[in-house]
PDB file of C-alpha atoms in Angstrom:
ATOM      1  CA  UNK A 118     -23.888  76.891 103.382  1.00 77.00           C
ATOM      2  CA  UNK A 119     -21.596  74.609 101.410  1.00 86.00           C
ATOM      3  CA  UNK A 120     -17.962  73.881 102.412  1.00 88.00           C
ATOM      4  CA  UNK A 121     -15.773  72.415  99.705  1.00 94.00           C
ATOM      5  CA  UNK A 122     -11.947  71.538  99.227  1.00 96.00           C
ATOM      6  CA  UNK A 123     -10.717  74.005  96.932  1.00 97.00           C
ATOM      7  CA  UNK A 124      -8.115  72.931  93.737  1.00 97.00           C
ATOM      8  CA  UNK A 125      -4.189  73.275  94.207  1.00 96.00           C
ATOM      9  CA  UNK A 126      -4.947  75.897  91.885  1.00 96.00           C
ATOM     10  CA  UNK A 127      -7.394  77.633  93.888  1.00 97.00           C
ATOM     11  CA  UNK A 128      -4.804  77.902  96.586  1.00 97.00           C
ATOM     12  CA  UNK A 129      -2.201  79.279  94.947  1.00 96.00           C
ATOM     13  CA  UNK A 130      -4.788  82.177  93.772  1.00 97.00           C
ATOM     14  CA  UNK A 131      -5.393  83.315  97.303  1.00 97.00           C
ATOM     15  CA  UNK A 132      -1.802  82.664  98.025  1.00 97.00           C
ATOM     16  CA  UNK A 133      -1.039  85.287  95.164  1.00 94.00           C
ATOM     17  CA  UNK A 134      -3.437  87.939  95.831  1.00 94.00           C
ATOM     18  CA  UNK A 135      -3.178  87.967  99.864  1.00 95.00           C
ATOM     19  CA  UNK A 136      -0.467  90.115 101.396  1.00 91.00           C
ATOM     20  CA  UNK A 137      -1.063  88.887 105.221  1.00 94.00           C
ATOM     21  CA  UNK A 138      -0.708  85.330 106.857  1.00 96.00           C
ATOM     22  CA  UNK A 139      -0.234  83.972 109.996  1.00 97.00           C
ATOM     23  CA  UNK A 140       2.807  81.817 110.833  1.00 98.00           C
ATOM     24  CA  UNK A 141       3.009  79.227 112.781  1.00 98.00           C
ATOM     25  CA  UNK A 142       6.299  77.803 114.588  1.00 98.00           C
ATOM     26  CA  UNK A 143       6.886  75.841 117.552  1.00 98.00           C
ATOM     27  CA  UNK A 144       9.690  74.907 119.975  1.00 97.00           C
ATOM     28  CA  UNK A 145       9.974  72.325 122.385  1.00 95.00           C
ATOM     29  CA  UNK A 146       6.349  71.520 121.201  1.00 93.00           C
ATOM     30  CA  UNK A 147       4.820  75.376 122.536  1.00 97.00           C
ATOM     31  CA  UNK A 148       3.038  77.067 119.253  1.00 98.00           C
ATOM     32  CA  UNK A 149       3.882  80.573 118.283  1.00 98.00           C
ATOM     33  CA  UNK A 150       1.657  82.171 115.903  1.00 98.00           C
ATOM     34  CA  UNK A 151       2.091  85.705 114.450  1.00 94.00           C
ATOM     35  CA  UNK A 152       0.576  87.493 111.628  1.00 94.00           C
ATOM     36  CA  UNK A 153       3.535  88.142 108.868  1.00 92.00           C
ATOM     37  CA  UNK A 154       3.340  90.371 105.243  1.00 91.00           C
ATOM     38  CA  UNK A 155       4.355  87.909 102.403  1.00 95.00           C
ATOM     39  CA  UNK A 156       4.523  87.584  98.720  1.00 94.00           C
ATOM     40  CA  UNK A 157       4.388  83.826  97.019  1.00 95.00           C
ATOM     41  CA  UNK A 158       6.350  82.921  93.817  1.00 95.00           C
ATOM     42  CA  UNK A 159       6.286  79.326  92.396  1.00 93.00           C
ATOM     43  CA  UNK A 160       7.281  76.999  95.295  1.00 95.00           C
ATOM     44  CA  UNK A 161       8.272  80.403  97.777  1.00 97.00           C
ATOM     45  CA  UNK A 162       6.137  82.617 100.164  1.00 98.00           C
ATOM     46  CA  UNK A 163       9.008  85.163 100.909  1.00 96.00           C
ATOM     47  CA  UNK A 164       8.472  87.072 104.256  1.00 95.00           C
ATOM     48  CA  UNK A 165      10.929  90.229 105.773  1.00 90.00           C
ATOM     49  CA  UNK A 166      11.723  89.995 109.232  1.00 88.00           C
ATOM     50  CA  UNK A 167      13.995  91.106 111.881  1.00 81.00           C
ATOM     51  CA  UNK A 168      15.908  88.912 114.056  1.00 81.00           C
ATOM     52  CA  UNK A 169      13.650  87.792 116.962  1.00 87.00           C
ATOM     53  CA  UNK A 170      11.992  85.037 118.815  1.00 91.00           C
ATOM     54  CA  UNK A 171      10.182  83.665 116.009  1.00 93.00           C
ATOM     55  CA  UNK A 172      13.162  83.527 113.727  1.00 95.00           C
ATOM     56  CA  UNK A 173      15.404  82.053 116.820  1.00 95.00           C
ATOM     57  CA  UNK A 174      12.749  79.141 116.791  1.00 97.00           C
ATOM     58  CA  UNK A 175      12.823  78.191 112.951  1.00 98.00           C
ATOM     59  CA  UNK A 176      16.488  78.566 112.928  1.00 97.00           C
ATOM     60  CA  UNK A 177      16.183  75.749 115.850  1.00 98.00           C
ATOM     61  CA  UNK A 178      13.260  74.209 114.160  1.00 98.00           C
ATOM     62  CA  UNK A 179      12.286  74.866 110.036  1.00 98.00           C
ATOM     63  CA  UNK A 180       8.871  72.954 110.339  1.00 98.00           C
ATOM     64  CA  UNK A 181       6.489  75.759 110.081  1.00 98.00           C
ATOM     65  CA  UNK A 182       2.722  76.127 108.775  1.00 98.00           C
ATOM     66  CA  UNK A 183       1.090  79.483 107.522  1.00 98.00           C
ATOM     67  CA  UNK A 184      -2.718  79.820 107.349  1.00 98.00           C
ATOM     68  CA  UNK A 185      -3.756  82.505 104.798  1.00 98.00           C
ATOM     69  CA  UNK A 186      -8.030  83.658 104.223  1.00 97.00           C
ATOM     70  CA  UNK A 187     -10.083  85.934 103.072  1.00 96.00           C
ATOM     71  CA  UNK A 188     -13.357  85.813 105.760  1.00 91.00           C
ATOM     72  CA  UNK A 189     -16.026  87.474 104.112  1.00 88.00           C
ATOM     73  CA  UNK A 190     -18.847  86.682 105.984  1.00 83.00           C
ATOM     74  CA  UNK A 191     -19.104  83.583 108.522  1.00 79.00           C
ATOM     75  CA  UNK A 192     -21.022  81.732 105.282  1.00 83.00           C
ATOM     76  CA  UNK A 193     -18.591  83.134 102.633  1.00 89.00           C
ATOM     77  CA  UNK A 194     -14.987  82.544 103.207  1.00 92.00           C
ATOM     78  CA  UNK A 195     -11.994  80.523 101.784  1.00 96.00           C
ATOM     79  CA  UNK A 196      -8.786  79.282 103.951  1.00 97.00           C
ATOM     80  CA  UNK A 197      -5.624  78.167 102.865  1.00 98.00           C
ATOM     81  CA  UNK A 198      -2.835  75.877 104.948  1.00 98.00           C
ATOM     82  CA  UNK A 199       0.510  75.722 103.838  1.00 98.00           C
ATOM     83  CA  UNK A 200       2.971  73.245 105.098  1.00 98.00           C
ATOM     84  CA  UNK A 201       6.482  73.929 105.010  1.00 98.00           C
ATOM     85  CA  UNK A 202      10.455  74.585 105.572  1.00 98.00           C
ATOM     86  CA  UNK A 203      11.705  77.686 106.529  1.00 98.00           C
ATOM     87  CA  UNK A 204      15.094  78.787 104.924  1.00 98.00           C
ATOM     88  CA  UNK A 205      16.969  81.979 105.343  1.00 97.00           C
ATOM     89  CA  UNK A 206      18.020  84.006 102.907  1.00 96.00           C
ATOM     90  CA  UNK A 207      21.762  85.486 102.855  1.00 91.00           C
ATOM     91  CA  UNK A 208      23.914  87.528 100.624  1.00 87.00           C
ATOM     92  CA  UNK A 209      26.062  86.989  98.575  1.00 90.00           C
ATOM     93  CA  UNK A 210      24.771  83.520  98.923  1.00 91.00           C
ATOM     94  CA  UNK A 211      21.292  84.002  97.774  1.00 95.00           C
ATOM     95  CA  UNK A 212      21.702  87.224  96.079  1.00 93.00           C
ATOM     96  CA  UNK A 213      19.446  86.818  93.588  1.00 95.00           C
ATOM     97  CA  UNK A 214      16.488  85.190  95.326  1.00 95.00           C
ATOM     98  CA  UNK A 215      16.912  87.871  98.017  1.00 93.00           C
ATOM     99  CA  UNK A 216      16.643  90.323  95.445  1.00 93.00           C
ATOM    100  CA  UNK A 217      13.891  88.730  93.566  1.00 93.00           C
ATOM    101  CA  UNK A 218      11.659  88.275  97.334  1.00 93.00           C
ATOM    102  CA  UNK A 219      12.621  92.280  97.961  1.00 90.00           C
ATOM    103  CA  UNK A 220      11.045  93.509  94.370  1.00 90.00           C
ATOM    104  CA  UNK A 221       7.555  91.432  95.162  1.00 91.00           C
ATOM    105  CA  UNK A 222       7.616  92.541  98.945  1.00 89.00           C
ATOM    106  CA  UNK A 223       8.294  96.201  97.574  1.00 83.00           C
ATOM    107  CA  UNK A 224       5.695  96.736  95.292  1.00 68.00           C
ATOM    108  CA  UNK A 225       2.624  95.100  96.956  1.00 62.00           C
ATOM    109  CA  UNK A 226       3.933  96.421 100.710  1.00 60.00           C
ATOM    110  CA  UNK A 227       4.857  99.039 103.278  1.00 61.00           C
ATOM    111  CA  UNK A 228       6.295  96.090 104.663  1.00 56.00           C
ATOM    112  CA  UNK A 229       9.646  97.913 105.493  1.00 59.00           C
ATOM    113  CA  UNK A 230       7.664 100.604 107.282  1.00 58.00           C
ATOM    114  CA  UNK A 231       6.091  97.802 110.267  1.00 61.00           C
ATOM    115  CA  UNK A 232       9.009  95.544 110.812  1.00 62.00           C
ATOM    116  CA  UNK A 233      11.223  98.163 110.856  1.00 59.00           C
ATOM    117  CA  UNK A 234       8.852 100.090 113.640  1.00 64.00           C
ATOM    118  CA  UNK A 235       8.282  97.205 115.411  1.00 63.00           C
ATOM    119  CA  UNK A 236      11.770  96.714 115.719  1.00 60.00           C
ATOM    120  CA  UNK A 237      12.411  99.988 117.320  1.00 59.00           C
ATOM    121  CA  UNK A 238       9.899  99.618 119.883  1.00 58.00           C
ATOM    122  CA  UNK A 239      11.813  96.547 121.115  1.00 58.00           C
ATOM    123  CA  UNK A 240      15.468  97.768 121.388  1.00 55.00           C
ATOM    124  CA  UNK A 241      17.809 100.345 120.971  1.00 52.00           C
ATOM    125  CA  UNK A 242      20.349  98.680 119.456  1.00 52.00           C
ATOM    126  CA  UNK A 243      20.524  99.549 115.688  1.00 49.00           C
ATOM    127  CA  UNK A 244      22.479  96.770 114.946  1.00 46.00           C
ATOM    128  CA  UNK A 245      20.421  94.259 115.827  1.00 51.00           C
ATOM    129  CA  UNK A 246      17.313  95.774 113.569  1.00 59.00           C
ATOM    130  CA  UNK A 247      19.438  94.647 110.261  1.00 70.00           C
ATOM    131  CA  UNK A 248      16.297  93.024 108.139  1.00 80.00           C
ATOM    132  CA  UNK A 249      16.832  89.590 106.782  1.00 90.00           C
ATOM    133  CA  UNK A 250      14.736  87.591 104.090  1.00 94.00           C
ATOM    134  CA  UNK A 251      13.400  84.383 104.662  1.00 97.00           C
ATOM    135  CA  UNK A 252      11.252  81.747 102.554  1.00 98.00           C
ATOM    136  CA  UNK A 253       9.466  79.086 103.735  1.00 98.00           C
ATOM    137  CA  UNK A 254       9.395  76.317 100.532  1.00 98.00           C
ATOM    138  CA  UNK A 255       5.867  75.282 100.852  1.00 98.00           C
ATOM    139  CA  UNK A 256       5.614  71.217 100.908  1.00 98.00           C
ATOM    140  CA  UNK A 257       1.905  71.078 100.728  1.00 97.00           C
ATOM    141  CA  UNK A 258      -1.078  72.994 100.779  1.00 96.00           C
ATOM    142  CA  UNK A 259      -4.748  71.975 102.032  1.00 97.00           C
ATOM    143  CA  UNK A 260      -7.482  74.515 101.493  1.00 97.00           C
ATOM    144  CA  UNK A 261     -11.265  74.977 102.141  1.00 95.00           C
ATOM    145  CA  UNK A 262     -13.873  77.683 101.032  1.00 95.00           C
ATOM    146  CA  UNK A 263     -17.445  77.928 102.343  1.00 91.00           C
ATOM    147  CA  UNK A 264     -20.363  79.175  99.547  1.00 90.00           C
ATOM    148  CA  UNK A 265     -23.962  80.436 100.546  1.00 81.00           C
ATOM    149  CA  UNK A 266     -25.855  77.848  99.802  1.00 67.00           C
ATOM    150  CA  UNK A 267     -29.467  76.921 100.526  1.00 53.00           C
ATOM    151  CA  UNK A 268     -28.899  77.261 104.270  1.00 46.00           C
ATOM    152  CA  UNK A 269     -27.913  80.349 104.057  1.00 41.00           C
ATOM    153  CA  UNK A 270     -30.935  81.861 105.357  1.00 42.00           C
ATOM    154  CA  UNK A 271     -31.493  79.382 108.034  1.00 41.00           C
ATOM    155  CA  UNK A 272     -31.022  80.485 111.880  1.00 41.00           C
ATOM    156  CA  UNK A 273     -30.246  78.768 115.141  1.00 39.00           C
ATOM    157  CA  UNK A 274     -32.774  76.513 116.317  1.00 34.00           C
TER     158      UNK A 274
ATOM    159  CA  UNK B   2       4.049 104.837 112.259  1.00 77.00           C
ATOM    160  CA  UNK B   3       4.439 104.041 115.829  1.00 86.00           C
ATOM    161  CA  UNK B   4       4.229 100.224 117.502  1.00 88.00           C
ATOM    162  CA  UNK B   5       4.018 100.470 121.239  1.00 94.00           C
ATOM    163  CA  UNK B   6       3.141  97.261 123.450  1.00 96.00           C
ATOM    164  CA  UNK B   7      -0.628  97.274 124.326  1.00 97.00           C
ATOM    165  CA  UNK B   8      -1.966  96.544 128.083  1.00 97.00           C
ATOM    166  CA  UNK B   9      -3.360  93.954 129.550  1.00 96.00           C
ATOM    167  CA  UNK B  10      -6.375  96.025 129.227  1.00 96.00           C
ATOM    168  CA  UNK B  11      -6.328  96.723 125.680  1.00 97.00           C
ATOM    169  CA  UNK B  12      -5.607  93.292 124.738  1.00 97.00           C
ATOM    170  CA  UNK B  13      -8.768  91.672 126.639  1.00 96.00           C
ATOM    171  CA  UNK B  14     -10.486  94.797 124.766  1.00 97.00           C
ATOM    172  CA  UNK B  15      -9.579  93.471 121.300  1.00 97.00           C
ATOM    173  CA  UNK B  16     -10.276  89.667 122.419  1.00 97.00           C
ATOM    174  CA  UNK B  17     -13.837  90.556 123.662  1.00 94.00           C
ATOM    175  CA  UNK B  18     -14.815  91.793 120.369  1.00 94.00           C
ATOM    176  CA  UNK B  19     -12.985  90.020 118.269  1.00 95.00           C
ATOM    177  CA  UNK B  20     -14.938  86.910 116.647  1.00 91.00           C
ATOM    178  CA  UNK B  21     -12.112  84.973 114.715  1.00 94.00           C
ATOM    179  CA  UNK B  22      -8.683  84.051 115.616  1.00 96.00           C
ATOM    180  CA  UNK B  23      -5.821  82.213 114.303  1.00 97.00           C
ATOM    181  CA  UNK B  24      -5.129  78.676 116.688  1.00 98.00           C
ATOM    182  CA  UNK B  25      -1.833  76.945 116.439  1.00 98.00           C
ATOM    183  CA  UNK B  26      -0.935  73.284 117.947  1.00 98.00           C
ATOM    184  CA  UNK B  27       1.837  71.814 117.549  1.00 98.00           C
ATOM    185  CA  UNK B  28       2.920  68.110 117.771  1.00 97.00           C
ATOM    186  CA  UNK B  29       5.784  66.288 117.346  1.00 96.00           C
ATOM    187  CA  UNK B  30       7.086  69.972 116.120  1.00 93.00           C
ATOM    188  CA  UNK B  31       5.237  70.135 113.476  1.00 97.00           C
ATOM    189  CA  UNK B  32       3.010  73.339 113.692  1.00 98.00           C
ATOM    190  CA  UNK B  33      -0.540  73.670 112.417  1.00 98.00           C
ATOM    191  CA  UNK B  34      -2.761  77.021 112.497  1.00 98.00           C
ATOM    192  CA  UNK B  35      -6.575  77.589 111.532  1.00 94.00           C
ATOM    193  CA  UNK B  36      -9.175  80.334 111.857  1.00 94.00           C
ATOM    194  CA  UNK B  37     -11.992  79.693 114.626  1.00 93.00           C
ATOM    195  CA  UNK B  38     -14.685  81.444 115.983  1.00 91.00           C
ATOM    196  CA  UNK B  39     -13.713  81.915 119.418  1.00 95.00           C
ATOM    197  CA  UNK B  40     -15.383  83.934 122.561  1.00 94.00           C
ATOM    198  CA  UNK B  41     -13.563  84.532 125.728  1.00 95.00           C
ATOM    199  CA  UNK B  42     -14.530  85.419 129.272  1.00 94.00           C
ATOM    200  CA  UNK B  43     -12.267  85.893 132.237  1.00 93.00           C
ATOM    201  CA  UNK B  44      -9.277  83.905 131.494  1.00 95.00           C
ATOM    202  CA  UNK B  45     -11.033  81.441 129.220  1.00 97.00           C
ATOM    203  CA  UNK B  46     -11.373  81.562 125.257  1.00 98.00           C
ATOM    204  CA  UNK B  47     -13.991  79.165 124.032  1.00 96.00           C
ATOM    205  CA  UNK B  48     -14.323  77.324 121.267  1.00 95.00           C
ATOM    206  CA  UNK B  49     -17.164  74.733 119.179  1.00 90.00           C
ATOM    207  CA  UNK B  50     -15.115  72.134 117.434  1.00 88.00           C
ATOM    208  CA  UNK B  51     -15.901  68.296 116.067  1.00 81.00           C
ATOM    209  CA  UNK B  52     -12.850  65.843 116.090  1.00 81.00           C
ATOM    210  CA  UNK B  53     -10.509  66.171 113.831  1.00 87.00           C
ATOM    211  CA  UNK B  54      -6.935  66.932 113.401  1.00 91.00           C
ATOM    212  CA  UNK B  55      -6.962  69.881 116.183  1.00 93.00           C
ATOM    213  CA  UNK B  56      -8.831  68.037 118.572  1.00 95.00           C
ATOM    214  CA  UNK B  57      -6.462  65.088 118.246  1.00 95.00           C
ATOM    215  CA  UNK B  58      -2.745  67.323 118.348  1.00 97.00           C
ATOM    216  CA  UNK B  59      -4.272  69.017 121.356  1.00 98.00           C
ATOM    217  CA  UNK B  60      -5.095  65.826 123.219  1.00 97.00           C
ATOM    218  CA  UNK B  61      -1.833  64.780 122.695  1.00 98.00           C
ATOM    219  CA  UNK B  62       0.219  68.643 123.266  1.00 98.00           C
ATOM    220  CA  UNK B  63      -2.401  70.701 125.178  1.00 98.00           C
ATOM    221  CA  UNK B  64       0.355  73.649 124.551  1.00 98.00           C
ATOM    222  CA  UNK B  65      -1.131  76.290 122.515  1.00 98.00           C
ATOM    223  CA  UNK B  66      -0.999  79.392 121.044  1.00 98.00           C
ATOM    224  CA  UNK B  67      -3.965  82.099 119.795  1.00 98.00           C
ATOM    225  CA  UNK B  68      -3.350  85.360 117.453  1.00 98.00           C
ATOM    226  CA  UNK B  69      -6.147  87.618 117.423  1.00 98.00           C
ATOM    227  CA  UNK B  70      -5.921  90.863 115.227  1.00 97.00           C
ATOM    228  CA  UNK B  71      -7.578  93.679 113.889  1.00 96.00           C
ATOM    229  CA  UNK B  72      -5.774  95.000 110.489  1.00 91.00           C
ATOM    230  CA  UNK B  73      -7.420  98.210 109.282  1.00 88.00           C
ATOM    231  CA  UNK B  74      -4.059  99.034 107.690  1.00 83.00           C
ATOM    232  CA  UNK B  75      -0.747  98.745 107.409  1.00 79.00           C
ATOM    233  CA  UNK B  76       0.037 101.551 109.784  1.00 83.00           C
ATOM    234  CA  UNK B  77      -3.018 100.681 111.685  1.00 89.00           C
ATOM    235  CA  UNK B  78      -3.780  97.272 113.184  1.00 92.00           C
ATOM    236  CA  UNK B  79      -3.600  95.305 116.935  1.00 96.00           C
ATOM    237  CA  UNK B  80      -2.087  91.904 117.023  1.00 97.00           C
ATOM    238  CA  UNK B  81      -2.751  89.740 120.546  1.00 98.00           C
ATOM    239  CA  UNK B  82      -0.531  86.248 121.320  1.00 98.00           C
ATOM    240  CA  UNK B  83      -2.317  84.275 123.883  1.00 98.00           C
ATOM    241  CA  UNK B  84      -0.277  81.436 125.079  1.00 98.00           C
ATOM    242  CA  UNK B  85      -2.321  79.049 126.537  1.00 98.00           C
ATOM    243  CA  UNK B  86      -3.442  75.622 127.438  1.00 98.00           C
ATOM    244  CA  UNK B  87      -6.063  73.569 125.949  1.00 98.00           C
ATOM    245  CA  UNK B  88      -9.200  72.127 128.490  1.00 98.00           C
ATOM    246  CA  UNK B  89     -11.734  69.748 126.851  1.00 97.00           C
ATOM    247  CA  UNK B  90     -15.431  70.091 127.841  1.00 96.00           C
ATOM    248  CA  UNK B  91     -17.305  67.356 128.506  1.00 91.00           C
ATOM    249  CA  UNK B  92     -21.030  66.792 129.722  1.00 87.00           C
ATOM    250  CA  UNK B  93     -22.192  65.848 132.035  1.00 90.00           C
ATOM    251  CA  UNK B  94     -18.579  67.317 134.170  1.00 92.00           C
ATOM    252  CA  UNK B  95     -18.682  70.271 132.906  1.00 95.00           C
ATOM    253  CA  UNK B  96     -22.126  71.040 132.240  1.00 94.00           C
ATOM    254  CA  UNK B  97     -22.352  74.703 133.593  1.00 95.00           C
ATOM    255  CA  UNK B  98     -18.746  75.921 131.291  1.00 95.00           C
ATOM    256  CA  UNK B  99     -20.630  74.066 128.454  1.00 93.00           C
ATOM    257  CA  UNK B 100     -24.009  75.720 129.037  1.00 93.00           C
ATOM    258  CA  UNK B 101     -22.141  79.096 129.441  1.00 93.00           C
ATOM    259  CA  UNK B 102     -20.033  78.484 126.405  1.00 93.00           C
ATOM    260  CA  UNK B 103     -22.603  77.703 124.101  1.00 90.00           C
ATOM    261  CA  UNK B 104     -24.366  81.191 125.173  1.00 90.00           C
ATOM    262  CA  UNK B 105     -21.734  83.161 124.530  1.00 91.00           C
ATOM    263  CA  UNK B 106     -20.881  81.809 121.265  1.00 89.00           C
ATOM    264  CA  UNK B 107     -24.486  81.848 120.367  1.00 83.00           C
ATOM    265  CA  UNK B 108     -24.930  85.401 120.677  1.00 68.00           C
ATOM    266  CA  UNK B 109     -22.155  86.337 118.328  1.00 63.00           C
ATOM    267  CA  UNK B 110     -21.946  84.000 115.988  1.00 60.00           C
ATOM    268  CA  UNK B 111     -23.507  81.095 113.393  1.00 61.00           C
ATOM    269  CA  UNK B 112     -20.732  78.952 114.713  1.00 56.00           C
ATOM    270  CA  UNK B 113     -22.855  75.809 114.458  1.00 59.00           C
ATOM    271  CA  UNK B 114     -23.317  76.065 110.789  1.00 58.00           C
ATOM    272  CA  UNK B 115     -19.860  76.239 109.624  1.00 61.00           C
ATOM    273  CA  UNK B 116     -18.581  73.531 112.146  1.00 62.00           C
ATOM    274  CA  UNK B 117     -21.493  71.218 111.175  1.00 60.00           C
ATOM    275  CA  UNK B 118     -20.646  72.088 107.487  1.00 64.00           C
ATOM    276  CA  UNK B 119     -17.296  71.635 107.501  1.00 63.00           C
ATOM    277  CA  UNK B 120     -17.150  68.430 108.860  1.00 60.00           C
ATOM    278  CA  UNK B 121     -20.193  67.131 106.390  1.00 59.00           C
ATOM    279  CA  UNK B 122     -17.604  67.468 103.599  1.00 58.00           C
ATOM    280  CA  UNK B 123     -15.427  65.501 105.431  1.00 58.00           C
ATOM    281  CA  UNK B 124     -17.286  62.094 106.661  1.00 55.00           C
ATOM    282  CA  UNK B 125     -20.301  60.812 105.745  1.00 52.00           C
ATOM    283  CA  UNK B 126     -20.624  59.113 109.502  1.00 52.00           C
ATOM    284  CA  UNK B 127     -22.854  61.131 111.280  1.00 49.00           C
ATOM    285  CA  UNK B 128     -21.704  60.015 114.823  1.00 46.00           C
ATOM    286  CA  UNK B 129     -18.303  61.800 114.540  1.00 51.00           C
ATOM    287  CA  UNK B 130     -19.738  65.401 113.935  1.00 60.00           C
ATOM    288  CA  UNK B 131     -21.391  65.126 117.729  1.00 70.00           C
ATOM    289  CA  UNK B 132     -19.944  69.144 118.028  1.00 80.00           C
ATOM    290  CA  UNK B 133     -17.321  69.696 121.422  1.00 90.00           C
ATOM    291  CA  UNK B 134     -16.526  72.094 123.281  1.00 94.00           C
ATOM    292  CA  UNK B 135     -13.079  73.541 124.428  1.00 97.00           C
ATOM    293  CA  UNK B 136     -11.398  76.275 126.343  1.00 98.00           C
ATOM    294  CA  UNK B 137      -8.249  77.687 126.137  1.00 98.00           C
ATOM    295  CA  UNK B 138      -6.974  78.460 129.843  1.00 98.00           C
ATOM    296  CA  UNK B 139      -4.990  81.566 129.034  1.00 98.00           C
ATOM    297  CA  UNK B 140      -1.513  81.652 130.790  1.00 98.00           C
ATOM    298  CA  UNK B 141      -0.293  84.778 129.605  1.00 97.00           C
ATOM    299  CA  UNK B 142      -0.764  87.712 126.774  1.00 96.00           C
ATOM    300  CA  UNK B 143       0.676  89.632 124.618  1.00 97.00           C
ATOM    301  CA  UNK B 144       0.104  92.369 122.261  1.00 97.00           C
ATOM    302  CA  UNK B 145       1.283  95.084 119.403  1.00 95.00           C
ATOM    303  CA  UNK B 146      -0.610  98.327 118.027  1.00 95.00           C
ATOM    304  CA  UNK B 147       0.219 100.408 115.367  1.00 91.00           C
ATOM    305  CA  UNK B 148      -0.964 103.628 114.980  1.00 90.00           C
ATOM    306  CA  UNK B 149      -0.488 105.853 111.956  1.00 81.00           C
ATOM    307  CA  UNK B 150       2.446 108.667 113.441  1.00 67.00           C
ATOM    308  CA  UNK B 151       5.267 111.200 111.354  1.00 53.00           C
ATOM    309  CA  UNK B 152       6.138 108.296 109.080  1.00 46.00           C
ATOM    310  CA  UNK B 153       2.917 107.474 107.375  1.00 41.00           C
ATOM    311  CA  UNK B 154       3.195 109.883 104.978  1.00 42.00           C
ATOM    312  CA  UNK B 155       7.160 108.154 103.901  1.00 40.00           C
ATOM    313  CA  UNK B 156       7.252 106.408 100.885  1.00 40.00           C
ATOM    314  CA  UNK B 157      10.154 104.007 100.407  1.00 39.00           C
ATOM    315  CA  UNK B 158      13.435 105.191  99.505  1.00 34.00           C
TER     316      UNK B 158
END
């Protein structure tokens, strides 16, 4: 098996075709790491959310990271890591990105179906299941892919 | 679609035959988050690594954070947050964890090849790809199901 660095443009492929990632935030230096439904646009990954714990900790602190992959098979496999801010989204202020992240969420997801569920299961206030955009501006992005290669066939010794 | 919280049951159910899961350190704030082929026993998840940027966060912030999932759908997946603390392994100390740790992630998986791989691409020095072992000392656990209920059939509005 061969493991290479894959292109900026390589990333941004998976980036585009993937619909889940897992997001990574941390307070007071504990990780929190929960799988989210995004769509990426230019500098963007846009992500729907309700307000909870991990949106409490990137309004406290915006340094987040989101690992996105496609796992194959343990010998074929390609993973992306994306380093970056998180900003909210908020109307009228952002109108138009908000409406812009909404139309590529909409047509690629159900993604109004789970947050909105998951939501429910975790209060009963209505109020506080209003859905909010966010973005996180992606600063860089590092990613690897793994090819069968001649030791593909090989086995523990 | 319904999400109900799992048990502590269910969610040592999905981590025992789970193979992958999504790590995130953190240090200095900054989060970072990568696949790795994990297996867990009791109230440890282990892990084969070589030294690199994880190794070095989590020497520094042993706080960390694991999300395991299974995603069969969108109205049909488990998600598991382990928040947890990172324990190096070292020989001769720990000799029986490492012996134990190396079985278990022997049986399920050719974790040796893509750790040894990956770290080939990165250095050409073969002293620093000497594999380690760690665990993760679970502290607590978390998780989410969704199961497919009288809204899977909705379609946005």
């Amino acid at each position: 098996m061969e493991i290479e660095e894959m292109s900026e443009n390589q990333c941004r492929a998976l980036l585009e075709r993937s619909t889940i990632g897992r997001l990574g935030c941390s307070l007071e230096d504990q990780p929190y790491v929960l799988p989210v439904y995004f769509a990426c646009e230019a500098k963007h990954i846009y992500v729907l959310s309700t307000l909870g714990q991990k949106i409490k900790w990137m309004r406290a602190n915006p340094k987040v990271c989101m690992e996105i992959d496609e796992i194959a098979s343990q010998s074929q496999w390609e993973s992306v890591v994306v380093n970056g801010r998180y900003r909210e989204l908020s109307e009228p202020l952002d109108e138009v990105e908000v409406s812009r992240a909404r139309k590529l969420l909409g047509t690629r997801h159900r993604w109004w179906i789970n947050v909105l569920a998951e939501r429910r299961t975790q209060t009963d206030d209505d109020l506080s299941i209003a859905p909010l955009f966010f973005s996180i501006d992606i600063e860089s992005l590092i990613g690897l892919r793994a090819s069968a290669g001649e030791e593909s066939g090989a086995s523990p010794k």
